[in-house]
Amino acid sequence: MENNRKQPNIIQKLKNIWAKISIYGIEDDASYIEKIRVRVLNQGIIIVLLIQSSVLLTHVFPFEFQGFLSRLIIIIVLLLLLELNKRKRHKTSRLALNIIMPLMILAIGITYGAKTGIQYNFLTFILTSFFFHEKLSTKLSLAFFNFSLFLFLKYYWTNYDSFMPLEVSSFFELVTFTITAAVIMSIMYIFLNQIEEYNRANKKLLKTLEHNNNKLKTANEELERFAYIASHDLKTPLRTIISFTGLLERDFKRNKLDSFPDYFNYVKEGAKQMDNLISSTLEYSKVKHEDNLNKEAVDLNIVVDNIKINLLQNYENNVIIEKNDLPIIWAEKGQMILLFQNLIENGLKYNKNENKSVHITSNSTPKRMLITIKDNGIGINKEYHEQIFNMFKRLHTSHEYEGTGLGLAICKKIVDRMNGRIWLESEEGKGTTFFIEFIID
Ligand code: ADP
């Protein structure tokens, strides 16, 4: 039982050490690929250190001086490389890996002879020349350098005797080869793994970037459209004001004052329309994105009741605003008031019926919430069913019905920002039904 409990601790400890050494000397502001290089080198050194230490032990029992010394030198150099990494001397450590280590291997090879099987280490160095360096010229020169050392060692062994030839079996040679192959495979595995992780992180980043880019593009398009339409529509009442004040000035100079009340009226109307437009435009621009909403549980029954009280004050007794039991929605209260106020008000405004009525009903399932706002007003021709949600789109002049053409654009913006959908069914003279759908997550 005791052992069972201790085991995960030891594994955890080893994992922690592995993780700690893996990030030795990694700098926060380094490029991702550079971080991978440092990490792979750290991890590669740990693996080789473990292998070399085990081989070193085989030379302790029974003690075999030459083998012991050669492994010890390799271990010391590896520890030095790790220390260099820890001190963030990455370039030095990598150059040492691909220049000093191979020279050492060459020296060991020349000293102890072909039986050491040490020549296979050059394969690792040729491989790491490509992995650990950035410039192609450095990669190629180091790979060439290591390959030359390999050839030189082969040449030396064929033509000269070693100083202290080691007598080992061909089995030992096979072991050395297997170890070298294992190291190469491990380094490749770690490297490919890291690259895959890098690609995954990159893909995620790209997706976020693409998403933000699209958001920015939409916002930009919206802004452009907004600026164009707003300036265009604001100019209409301004033009009225300018032309009528011109007429006022002309008539004043001629001392003709009969049309003055009418002209003043037009100027006043124009100013009022501008005021409405500016207020609605401001309201439109204030509709925030979903991420920035202060959401709360909003009882739509209370929202509609309050709107009803306010609206009924402006109408005679011939108005009915009815609702069935409405849901509670997770939304920004101000936006819900704006949404229902615009739709209910339109139902009464665009209505020539003796008895004007607006019915609000809801039909929700666990997955979606559907709310309908149905009036018995003048109705809307099918060809305008999409257009009326555009900014400043009006189907009537200000003389027929007052308005700015922003009410439904505000409604659509609110619903869109909540990832919902708004549409309508209507025929001229037969009333209009607006539908709002929210997906419940
Ligand atoms: P506004 O009411 O300020 O003109 P809206 O964006 O609310 O702006 O409406 C755009 C146009 O859509 C209105 O000018 C009107 O012609 C038409 N409309 C909106 N709601 C209704 C409705 N319930 N019935 C008939 N027409 C409507």
CSV table of C-alpha atoms and ligand atoms in Angstrom, one decimal:
chain,number,residue,atom,x,y,z
A,1,MET,CA,0.0,0.0,0.0
A,2,GLU,CA,2.8,2.4,1.1
A,3,ASN,CA,4.7,1.7,-2.1
A,4,ASN,CA,1.6,2.2,-4.2
A,5,ARG,CA,1.0,5.5,-2.7
A,6,LYS,CA,4.6,6.6,-3.2
A,7,GLN,CA,5.0,5.6,-6.8
A,8,PRO,CA,3.0,8.4,-8.4
A,9,ASN,CA,5.0,10.8,-6.3
A,10,ILE,CA,8.3,9.6,-7.7
A,11,ILE,CA,6.9,9.6,-11.2
A,12,GLN,CA,5.6,13.1,-10.6
A,13,LYS,CA,8.9,14.2,-9.2
A,14,LEU,CA,10.8,12.8,-12.2
A,15,LYS,CA,8.3,14.5,-14.5
A,16,ASN,CA,8.8,17.8,-12.7
A,17,ILE,CA,12.6,17.5,-13.1
A,18,TRP,CA,12.2,16.7,-16.8
A,19,ALA,CA,9.9,19.7,-17.2
A,20,LYS,CA,12.2,22.0,-15.3
A,21,ILE,CA,15.3,21.0,-17.2
A,22,SER,CA,13.4,21.1,-20.5
A,23,ILE,CA,12.8,24.8,-20.2
A,24,TYR,CA,16.3,25.8,-19.0
A,25,GLY,CA,17.2,29.1,-20.5
A,26,ILE,CA,14.1,29.6,-22.6
A,27,GLU,CA,13.5,33.3,-23.1
A,28,ASP,CA,10.0,34.6,-23.2
A,29,ASP,CA,10.6,36.9,-26.2
A,30,ALA,CA,12.3,34.2,-28.3
A,31,SER,CA,10.6,33.0,-31.4
A,32,TYR,CA,8.6,29.8,-31.1
A,33,ILE,CA,11.0,27.8,-33.2
A,34,GLU,CA,13.9,29.0,-31.2
A,35,LYS,CA,12.1,27.9,-28.0
A,36,ILE,CA,11.6,24.5,-29.6
A,37,ARG,CA,15.4,24.3,-30.4
A,38,VAL,CA,16.4,25.1,-26.8
A,39,ARG,CA,13.8,22.7,-25.4
A,40,VAL,CA,14.8,19.9,-27.7
A,41,LEU,CA,18.5,20.4,-27.0
A,42,ASN,CA,17.8,20.3,-23.2
A,43,GLN,CA,15.7,17.2,-23.6
A,44,GLY,CA,18.2,15.6,-26.0
A,45,ILE,CA,21.0,16.2,-23.4
A,46,ILE,CA,19.0,14.6,-20.6
A,47,ILE,CA,18.4,11.5,-22.7
A,48,VAL,CA,22.1,11.2,-23.8
A,49,LEU,CA,23.2,11.9,-20.2
A,50,LEU,CA,21.1,9.0,-19.0
A,51,ILE,CA,22.4,6.7,-21.7
A,52,GLN,CA,26.0,7.7,-21.2
A,53,SER,CA,25.7,7.3,-17.4
A,54,SER,CA,24.4,3.8,-17.8
A,55,VAL,CA,27.2,2.9,-20.1
A,56,LEU,CA,29.6,4.5,-17.6
A,57,LEU,CA,28.3,2.1,-15.0
A,58,THR,CA,29.1,-0.9,-17.2
A,59,HIS,CA,32.7,0.3,-17.1
A,60,VAL,CA,32.7,0.5,-13.3
A,61,PHE,CA,31.9,-3.2,-12.7
A,62,PRO,CA,34.3,-4.5,-13.7
A,63,PHE,CA,36.4,-1.4,-13.8
A,64,GLU,CA,37.7,-0.5,-17.2
A,65,PHE,CA,39.7,2.7,-17.2
A,66,GLN,CA,39.6,3.7,-20.9
A,67,GLY,CA,35.9,3.2,-21.4
A,68,PHE,CA,35.2,4.9,-18.1
A,69,LEU,CA,37.3,8.0,-18.9
A,70,SER,CA,35.8,8.4,-22.4
A,71,ARG,CA,32.2,8.3,-21.1
A,72,LEU,CA,33.1,10.6,-18.2
A,73,ILE,CA,34.5,13.2,-20.6
A,74,ILE,CA,31.3,13.0,-22.7
A,75,ILE,CA,29.1,13.4,-19.5
A,76,ILE,CA,31.1,16.4,-18.4
A,77,VAL,CA,30.8,18.1,-21.8
A,78,LEU,CA,27.1,17.4,-21.8
A,79,LEU,CA,26.7,18.9,-18.4
A,80,LEU,CA,28.6,22.0,-19.6
A,81,LEU,CA,26.2,22.3,-22.6
A,82,LEU,CA,23.3,22.1,-20.2
A,83,GLU,CA,24.8,24.8,-18.0
A,84,LEU,CA,25.4,27.0,-21.1
A,85,ASN,CA,21.8,26.6,-22.0
A,86,LYS,CA,20.7,27.5,-18.5
A,87,ARG,CA,22.8,30.7,-18.8
A,88,LYS,CA,21.0,31.5,-22.1
A,89,ARG,CA,24.3,31.0,-24.1
A,90,HIS,CA,22.3,29.1,-26.7
A,91,LYS,CA,24.5,29.8,-29.7
A,92,THR,CA,27.7,28.9,-27.8
A,93,SER,CA,26.1,25.7,-26.5
A,94,ARG,CA,24.9,24.7,-30.0
A,95,LEU,CA,28.2,25.5,-31.7
A,96,ALA,CA,29.9,23.5,-28.9
A,97,LEU,CA,27.5,20.6,-29.6
A,98,ASN,CA,28.4,20.6,-33.3
A,99,ILE,CA,32.1,21.5,-33.2
A,100,ILE,CA,33.7,20.6,-29.8
A,101,MET,CA,31.7,17.4,-29.2
A,102,PRO,CA,32.6,15.9,-32.6
A,103,LEU,CA,36.2,16.9,-32.2
A,104,MET,CA,36.2,15.1,-28.8
A,105,ILE,CA,34.6,12.1,-30.4
A,106,LEU,CA,37.3,12.2,-33.1
A,107,ALA,CA,40.0,12.3,-30.4
A,108,ILE,CA,38.4,9.3,-28.5
A,109,GLY,CA,38.1,7.4,-31.8
A,110,ILE,CA,41.7,8.0,-32.7
A,111,THR,CA,42.8,7.1,-29.2
A,112,TYR,CA,40.7,4.0,-28.6
A,113,GLY,CA,40.2,2.7,-32.1
A,114,ALA,CA,37.4,1.4,-34.3
A,115,LYS,CA,36.0,-1.1,-31.7
A,116,THR,CA,34.5,1.8,-29.7
A,117,GLY,CA,31.8,2.1,-32.4
A,118,ILE,CA,32.1,5.8,-31.7
A,119,GLN,CA,31.9,6.8,-35.4
A,120,TYR,CA,28.1,6.5,-35.3
A,121,ASN,CA,27.9,9.5,-33.2
A,122,PHE,CA,28.7,11.6,-36.2
A,123,LEU,CA,25.3,10.7,-37.6
A,124,THR,CA,23.7,12.5,-34.6
A,125,PHE,CA,25.9,15.5,-35.1
A,126,ILE,CA,25.0,15.7,-38.9
A,127,LEU,CA,21.3,15.6,-37.9
A,128,THR,CA,21.6,18.2,-35.2
A,129,SER,CA,23.5,20.5,-37.5
A,130,PHE,CA,20.2,20.8,-39.4
A,131,PHE,CA,17.9,21.0,-36.4
A,132,PHE,CA,19.7,23.4,-34.1
A,133,HIS,CA,20.9,26.2,-36.4
A,134,GLU,CA,19.0,28.8,-38.2
A,135,LYS,CA,21.0,29.8,-41.2
A,136,LEU,CA,21.2,27.4,-44.1
A,137,SER,CA,24.9,28.2,-44.5
A,138,THR,CA,25.6,27.3,-40.9
A,139,LYS,CA,23.5,24.1,-41.2
A,140,LEU,CA,25.4,23.0,-44.3
A,141,SER,CA,28.9,23.9,-43.1
A,142,LEU,CA,28.4,22.1,-39.8
A,143,ALA,CA,26.9,19.0,-41.5
A,144,PHE,CA,29.9,19.0,-43.9
A,145,PHE,CA,32.3,19.5,-41.0
A,146,ASN,CA,30.9,16.5,-39.1
A,147,PHE,CA,30.8,14.4,-42.2
A,148,SER,CA,34.4,15.2,-42.9
A,149,LEU,CA,35.4,14.2,-39.3
A,150,PHE,CA,33.6,10.9,-39.9
A,151,LEU,CA,35.5,10.3,-43.1
A,152,PHE,CA,38.7,11.3,-41.5
A,153,LEU,CA,38.2,8.9,-38.6
A,154,LYS,CA,37.4,6.1,-41.0
A,155,TYR,CA,40.6,7.0,-43.0
A,156,TYR,CA,42.7,7.1,-39.9
A,157,TRP,CA,41.4,3.7,-38.7
A,158,THR,CA,42.2,2.1,-42.1
A,159,ASN,CA,45.7,3.5,-42.3
A,160,TYR,CA,47.0,4.0,-38.8
A,161,ASP,CA,47.0,2.3,-35.5
A,162,SER,CA,45.2,3.7,-32.4
A,163,PHE,CA,47.2,4.8,-29.4
A,164,MET,CA,45.3,2.6,-26.9
A,165,PRO,CA,43.2,0.2,-28.9
A,166,LEU,CA,40.1,-1.0,-27.1
A,167,GLU,CA,39.3,-4.6,-27.3
A,168,VAL,CA,35.6,-5.0,-27.3
A,169,SER,CA,33.3,-7.5,-28.9
A,170,SER,CA,31.2,-6.8,-32.0
A,171,PHE,CA,28.2,-7.1,-29.6
A,172,PHE,CA,29.4,-3.9,-27.9
A,173,GLU,CA,29.7,-2.2,-31.3
A,174,LEU,CA,26.1,-3.2,-32.0
A,175,VAL,CA,25.0,-1.8,-28.7
A,176,THR,CA,26.8,1.5,-29.5
A,177,PHE,CA,25.1,1.7,-32.8
A,178,THR,CA,21.7,0.9,-31.2
A,179,ILE,CA,22.2,3.6,-28.6
A,180,THR,CA,23.1,6.2,-31.3
A,181,ALA,CA,20.1,5.2,-33.4
A,182,ALA,CA,17.9,5.5,-30.3
A,183,VAL,CA,19.2,9.0,-29.5
A,184,ILE,CA,18.6,10.1,-33.1
A,185,MET,CA,15.1,8.7,-33.0
A,186,SER,CA,14.4,10.4,-29.7
A,187,ILE,CA,15.6,13.8,-30.9
A,188,MET,CA,13.6,13.4,-34.0
A,189,TYR,CA,10.5,12.3,-32.1
A,190,ILE,CA,10.8,15.2,-29.6
A,191,PHE,CA,11.4,17.7,-32.4
A,192,LEU,CA,8.5,16.5,-34.5
A,193,ASN,CA,6.3,16.5,-31.5
A,194,GLN,CA,7.2,20.1,-30.7
A,195,ILE,CA,6.7,21.1,-34.3
A,196,GLU,CA,3.2,19.5,-34.2
A,197,GLU,CA,2.4,21.4,-31.0
A,198,TYR,CA,3.7,24.5,-32.7
A,199,ASN,CA,1.5,23.9,-35.7
A,200,ARG,CA,-1.5,23.3,-33.4
A,201,ALA,CA,-0.9,26.5,-31.5
A,202,ASN,CA,-0.4,28.3,-34.8
A,203,LYS,CA,-3.6,27.0,-36.2
A,204,LYS,CA,-5.5,28.1,-33.1
A,205,LEU,CA,-3.9,31.5,-33.3
A,206,LEU,CA,-4.7,31.8,-37.0
A,207,LYS,CA,-8.3,30.9,-36.3
A,208,THR,CA,-8.5,33.6,-33.6
A,209,LEU,CA,-6.8,36.0,-35.9
A,210,GLU,CA,-9.2,35.2,-38.8
A,211,HIS,CA,-12.2,35.6,-36.5
A,212,ASN,CA,-10.9,39.0,-35.2
A,213,ASN,CA,-10.1,40.0,-38.8
A,214,ASN,CA,-13.6,39.2,-39.9
A,215,LYS,CA,-15.0,41.1,-36.9
A,216,LEU,CA,-12.8,44.1,-37.8
A,217,LYS,CA,-13.8,43.9,-41.5
A,218,THR,CA,-17.5,43.8,-40.6
A,219,ALA,CA,-17.0,46.7,-38.1
A,220,ASN,CA,-15.2,48.6,-40.8
A,221,GLU,CA,-17.8,48.0,-43.4
A,222,GLU,CA,-20.5,48.9,-41.0
A,223,LEU,CA,-18.7,52.1,-40.0
A,224,GLU,CA,-18.2,53.1,-43.7
A,225,ARG,CA,-21.9,52.4,-44.4
A,226,PHE,CA,-22.8,54.2,-41.3
A,227,ALA,CA,-20.8,57.3,-42.1
A,228,TYR,CA,-22.1,57.4,-45.6
A,229,ILE,CA,-25.8,56.9,-44.8
A,230,ALA,CA,-25.7,59.0,-41.7
A,231,SER,CA,-24.2,62.0,-43.5
A,232,HIS,CA,-26.5,61.5,-46.5
A,233,ASP,CA,-29.6,61.3,-44.3
A,234,LEU,CA,-28.6,64.1,-42.0
A,235,LYS,CA,-28.1,66.3,-45.0
A,236,THR,CA,-31.8,66.1,-46.0
A,237,PRO,CA,-33.3,68.0,-43.1
A,238,LEU,CA,-30.2,70.3,-43.2
A,239,ARG,CA,-31.0,71.2,-46.8
A,240,THR,CA,-34.6,72.0,-45.8
A,241,ILE,CA,-33.3,74.3,-43.1
A,242,ILE,CA,-30.8,76.0,-45.4
A,243,SER,CA,-33.3,76.6,-48.2
A,244,PHE,CA,-36.1,77.8,-46.0
A,245,THR,CA,-33.8,80.2,-44.0
A,246,GLY,CA,-32.7,81.5,-47.5
A,247,LEU,CA,-36.3,82.1,-48.4
A,248,LEU,CA,-36.9,83.8,-45.0
A,249,GLU,CA,-33.9,86.1,-45.6
A,250,ARG,CA,-35.1,86.9,-49.1
A,251,ASP,CA,-38.7,87.7,-48.1
A,252,PHE,CA,-37.5,89.6,-45.0
A,253,LYS,CA,-35.4,91.9,-47.3
A,254,ARG,CA,-38.5,92.5,-49.5
A,255,ASN,CA,-40.6,93.0,-46.4
A,256,LYS,CA,-42.9,90.2,-47.5
A,257,LEU,CA,-43.8,88.5,-44.2
A,258,ASP,CA,-47.0,86.4,-45.2
A,259,SER,CA,-45.1,83.1,-45.7
A,260,PHE,CA,-43.0,83.5,-42.6
A,261,PRO,CA,-45.1,81.2,-40.3
A,262,ASP,CA,-44.9,78.4,-43.0
A,263,TYR,CA,-41.2,78.8,-43.5
A,264,PHE,CA,-40.5,78.9,-39.8
A,265,ASN,CA,-42.5,75.7,-39.5
A,266,TYR,CA,-40.4,73.9,-42.2
A,267,VAL,CA,-37.2,75.1,-40.4
A,268,LYS,CA,-38.5,73.9,-37.1
A,269,GLU,CA,-39.6,70.5,-38.7
A,270,GLY,CA,-36.1,70.1,-40.3
A,271,ALA,CA,-34.4,70.9,-37.0
A,272,LYS,CA,-36.6,68.4,-35.1
A,273,GLN,CA,-35.9,65.7,-37.7
A,274,MET,CA,-32.2,66.3,-37.4
A,275,ASP,CA,-32.5,66.1,-33.6
A,276,ASN,CA,-34.3,62.8,-33.9
A,277,LEU,CA,-31.8,61.4,-36.5
A,278,ILE,CA,-28.9,62.4,-34.3
A,279,SER,CA,-30.5,60.8,-31.2
A,280,SER,CA,-31.4,57.6,-33.0
A,281,THR,CA,-27.9,57.4,-34.7
A,282,LEU,CA,-26.4,57.7,-31.2
A,283,GLU,CA,-28.7,55.0,-29.9
A,284,TYR,CA,-27.7,52.8,-32.9
A,285,SER,CA,-24.0,53.3,-32.3
A,286,LYS,CA,-24.4,52.5,-28.6
A,287,VAL,CA,-25.7,49.0,-29.2
A,288,LYS,CA,-22.7,47.1,-27.9
A,289,HIS,CA,-21.2,43.8,-29.0
A,290,GLU,CA,-22.2,40.7,-27.1
A,291,ASP,CA,-18.8,40.4,-25.4
A,292,ASN,CA,-19.3,43.8,-23.8
A,293,LEU,CA,-22.8,43.4,-22.6
A,294,ASN,CA,-23.8,43.6,-18.9
A,295,LYS,CA,-26.2,40.7,-19.1
A,296,GLU,CA,-28.7,39.9,-16.4
A,297,ALA,CA,-31.9,37.8,-16.1
A,298,VAL,CA,-34.5,40.1,-17.8
A,299,ASP,CA,-38.2,39.3,-17.3
A,300,LEU,CA,-39.8,40.2,-20.6
A,301,ASN,CA,-43.2,40.4,-19.0
A,302,ILE,CA,-42.0,43.4,-16.9
A,303,VAL,CA,-40.3,44.9,-19.9
A,304,VAL,CA,-43.5,44.8,-22.0
A,305,ASP,CA,-45.7,45.9,-19.1
A,306,ASN,CA,-43.5,49.1,-18.6
A,307,ILE,CA,-43.5,49.8,-22.4
A,308,LYS,CA,-47.3,49.4,-22.4
A,309,ILE,CA,-47.8,51.9,-19.6
A,310,ASN,CA,-45.7,54.5,-21.3
A,311,LEU,CA,-47.2,54.0,-24.8
A,312,LEU,CA,-50.8,53.9,-23.7
A,313,GLN,CA,-50.4,57.5,-22.4
A,314,ASN,CA,-49.9,58.7,-26.0
A,315,TYR,CA,-52.9,56.8,-27.5
A,316,GLU,CA,-56.7,57.0,-27.0
A,317,ASN,CA,-58.6,54.1,-25.6
A,318,ASN,CA,-58.7,52.2,-28.9
A,319,VAL,CA,-55.4,50.5,-28.4
A,320,ILE,CA,-54.8,47.0,-27.1
A,321,ILE,CA,-51.4,45.6,-26.2
A,322,GLU,CA,-51.7,42.0,-25.2
A,323,LYS,CA,-49.2,39.3,-24.3
A,324,ASN,CA,-49.1,35.8,-23.1
A,325,ASP,CA,-46.6,34.6,-20.5
A,326,LEU,CA,-43.2,35.7,-21.8
A,327,PRO,CA,-39.9,34.1,-20.8
A,328,ILE,CA,-37.0,35.4,-18.7
A,329,ILE,CA,-34.0,36.1,-20.9
A,330,TRP,CA,-30.3,36.4,-20.2
A,331,ALA,CA,-29.6,39.8,-21.8
A,332,GLU,CA,-28.9,43.5,-21.3
A,333,LYS,CA,-32.1,45.1,-20.0
A,334,GLY,CA,-31.7,48.4,-21.8
A,335,GLN,CA,-31.4,46.6,-25.1
A,336,MET,CA,-34.5,44.5,-24.5
A,337,ILE,CA,-36.5,47.7,-23.7
A,338,LEU,CA,-35.2,49.3,-26.9
A,339,LEU,CA,-36.0,46.2,-29.0
A,340,PHE,CA,-39.6,45.7,-27.8
A,341,GLN,CA,-40.3,49.4,-27.6
A,342,ASN,CA,-39.4,49.9,-31.3
A,343,LEU,CA,-41.5,46.9,-32.5
A,344,ILE,CA,-44.6,47.6,-30.4
A,345,GLU,CA,-44.5,51.3,-31.2
A,346,ASN,CA,-44.2,50.6,-34.9
A,347,GLY,CA,-47.2,48.2,-34.7
A,348,LEU,CA,-49.3,51.1,-33.4
A,349,LYS,CA,-47.7,53.8,-35.5
A,350,TYR,CA,-48.0,52.2,-38.9
A,351,ASN,CA,-51.7,51.4,-38.2
A,352,LYS,CA,-54.8,53.0,-39.6
A,353,ASN,CA,-57.2,50.6,-37.9
A,354,GLU,CA,-59.9,51.9,-35.6
A,355,ASN,CA,-58.9,49.5,-32.9
A,356,LYS,CA,-55.1,49.1,-33.0
A,357,SER,CA,-53.7,46.0,-31.5
A,358,VAL,CA,-50.3,44.4,-30.8
A,359,HIS,CA,-50.1,40.8,-29.6
A,360,ILE,CA,-46.8,39.5,-28.1
A,361,THR,CA,-46.5,35.8,-27.7
A,362,SER,CA,-43.7,33.4,-27.1
A,363,ASN,CA,-43.1,29.8,-28.0
A,364,SER,CA,-40.0,28.3,-26.5
A,365,THR,CA,-38.3,24.9,-26.6
A,366,PRO,CA,-35.3,24.0,-24.5
A,367,LYS,CA,-33.1,24.8,-27.5
A,368,ARG,CA,-34.6,28.0,-28.8
A,369,MET,CA,-36.8,30.9,-27.8
A,370,LEU,CA,-39.2,32.3,-30.3
A,371,ILE,CA,-41.1,35.6,-29.7
A,372,THR,CA,-43.7,37.0,-32.1
A,373,ILE,CA,-45.0,40.6,-32.2
A,374,LYS,CA,-48.1,40.8,-34.3
A,375,ASP,CA,-50.0,43.9,-35.2
A,376,ASN,CA,-53.1,44.7,-37.3
A,377,GLY,CA,-51.5,47.6,-39.0
A,378,ILE,CA,-50.9,48.7,-42.7
A,379,GLY,CA,-48.6,45.8,-43.5
A,380,ILE,CA,-45.5,45.8,-45.5
A,381,ASN,CA,-45.0,44.8,-49.2
A,382,LYS,CA,-42.9,41.6,-49.6
A,383,GLU,CA,-40.3,43.4,-51.6
A,384,TYR,CA,-39.3,45.5,-48.5
A,385,HIS,CA,-39.2,42.7,-45.9
A,386,GLU,CA,-35.4,42.7,-45.9
A,387,GLN,CA,-34.7,46.3,-46.8
A,388,ILE,CA,-36.6,47.8,-43.8
A,389,PHE,CA,-33.9,46.5,-41.5
A,390,ASN,CA,-31.3,48.7,-43.2
A,391,MET,CA,-30.2,51.9,-41.6
A,392,PHE,CA,-32.4,54.9,-42.5
A,393,LYS,CA,-34.7,52.8,-44.8
A,394,ARG,CA,-38.2,54.3,-44.6
A,395,LEU,CA,-41.2,53.4,-46.7
A,396,HIS,CA,-43.0,56.6,-45.9
A,397,THR,CA,-42.2,60.3,-45.8
A,398,SER,CA,-42.0,62.2,-42.5
A,399,HIS,CA,-45.2,63.9,-43.4
A,400,GLU,CA,-47.1,60.6,-43.5
A,401,TYR,CA,-45.4,59.0,-40.4
A,402,GLU,CA,-42.7,60.6,-38.3
A,403,GLY,CA,-39.6,58.5,-38.0
A,404,THR,CA,-35.9,58.2,-38.7
A,405,GLY,CA,-35.7,54.7,-40.3
A,406,LEU,CA,-33.4,53.6,-37.6
A,407,GLY,CA,-35.8,51.7,-35.3
A,408,LEU,CA,-35.6,48.4,-37.1
A,409,ALA,CA,-31.9,48.7,-37.8
A,410,ILE,CA,-31.4,49.1,-34.0
A,411,CYS,CA,-33.6,46.0,-33.4
A,412,LYS,CA,-31.6,44.0,-35.9
A,413,LYS,CA,-28.3,45.1,-34.4
A,414,ILE,CA,-29.5,44.1,-30.9
A,415,VAL,CA,-30.7,40.7,-32.1
A,416,ASP,CA,-27.6,40.0,-34.3
A,417,ARG,CA,-25.3,40.9,-31.4
A,418,MET,CA,-27.0,38.3,-29.3
A,419,ASN,CA,-26.5,35.7,-32.2
A,420,GLY,CA,-30.3,35.7,-32.7
A,421,ARG,CA,-32.4,36.2,-35.8
A,422,ILE,CA,-35.2,38.7,-36.6
A,423,TRP,CA,-37.6,38.5,-39.6
A,424,LEU,CA,-41.2,39.2,-40.5
A,425,GLU,CA,-44.2,38.0,-42.3
A,426,SER,CA,-46.6,40.6,-43.7
A,427,GLU,CA,-48.8,41.6,-46.6
A,428,GLU,CA,-50.0,45.1,-47.4
A,429,GLY,CA,-53.2,45.9,-45.5
A,430,LYS,CA,-53.1,42.6,-43.5
A,431,GLY,CA,-50.9,43.5,-40.5
A,432,THR,CA,-47.4,42.5,-39.8
A,433,THR,CA,-45.8,39.8,-37.6
A,434,PHE,CA,-42.2,40.1,-36.4
A,435,PHE,CA,-40.4,37.0,-35.3
A,436,ILE,CA,-37.4,37.0,-33.0
A,437,GLU,CA,-35.4,33.8,-32.4
A,438,PHE,CA,-32.7,33.2,-29.8
A,439,ILE,CA,-30.8,30.0,-29.6
A,440,ILE,CA,-30.4,28.9,-25.9
A,441,ASP,CA,-27.0,27.4,-25.1
B,1,ADP,P1,-39.1,54.5,-38.5
B,1,ADP,O1,-40.3,53.9,-37.8
B,1,ADP,O2,-38.3,55.4,-37.7
B,1,ADP,O3,-39.3,55.0,-39.9
B,1,ADP,P2,-38.1,51.8,-38.6
B,1,ADP,O4,-36.7,51.3,-38.9
B,1,ADP,O5,-38.7,51.4,-37.3
B,1,ADP,O6,-38.0,53.3,-38.7
B,1,ADP,O7,-39.0,51.3,-39.7
B,1,ADP,C1,-38.6,51.3,-41.1
B,1,ADP,C2,-39.8,51.3,-42.0
B,1,ADP,O8,-40.5,50.1,-41.9
B,1,ADP,C3,-40.9,52.3,-41.5
B,1,ADP,O9,-40.7,53.6,-42.2
B,1,ADP,C4,-42.2,51.7,-42.0
B,1,ADP,O10,-42.4,52.1,-43.3
B,1,ADP,C5,-41.9,50.2,-42.0
B,1,ADP,N1,-42.4,49.5,-40.8
B,1,ADP,C6,-41.8,49.2,-39.7
B,1,ADP,N2,-42.6,48.6,-38.8
B,1,ADP,C7,-43.8,48.5,-39.5
B,1,ADP,C8,-45.1,47.8,-39.1
B,1,ADP,N3,-45.2,47.3,-37.9
B,1,ADP,N4,-46.0,47.9,-40.0
B,1,ADP,C9,-45.9,48.5,-41.2
B,1,ADP,N5,-44.7,49.1,-41.6
B,1,ADP,C10,-43.7,49.1,-40.7
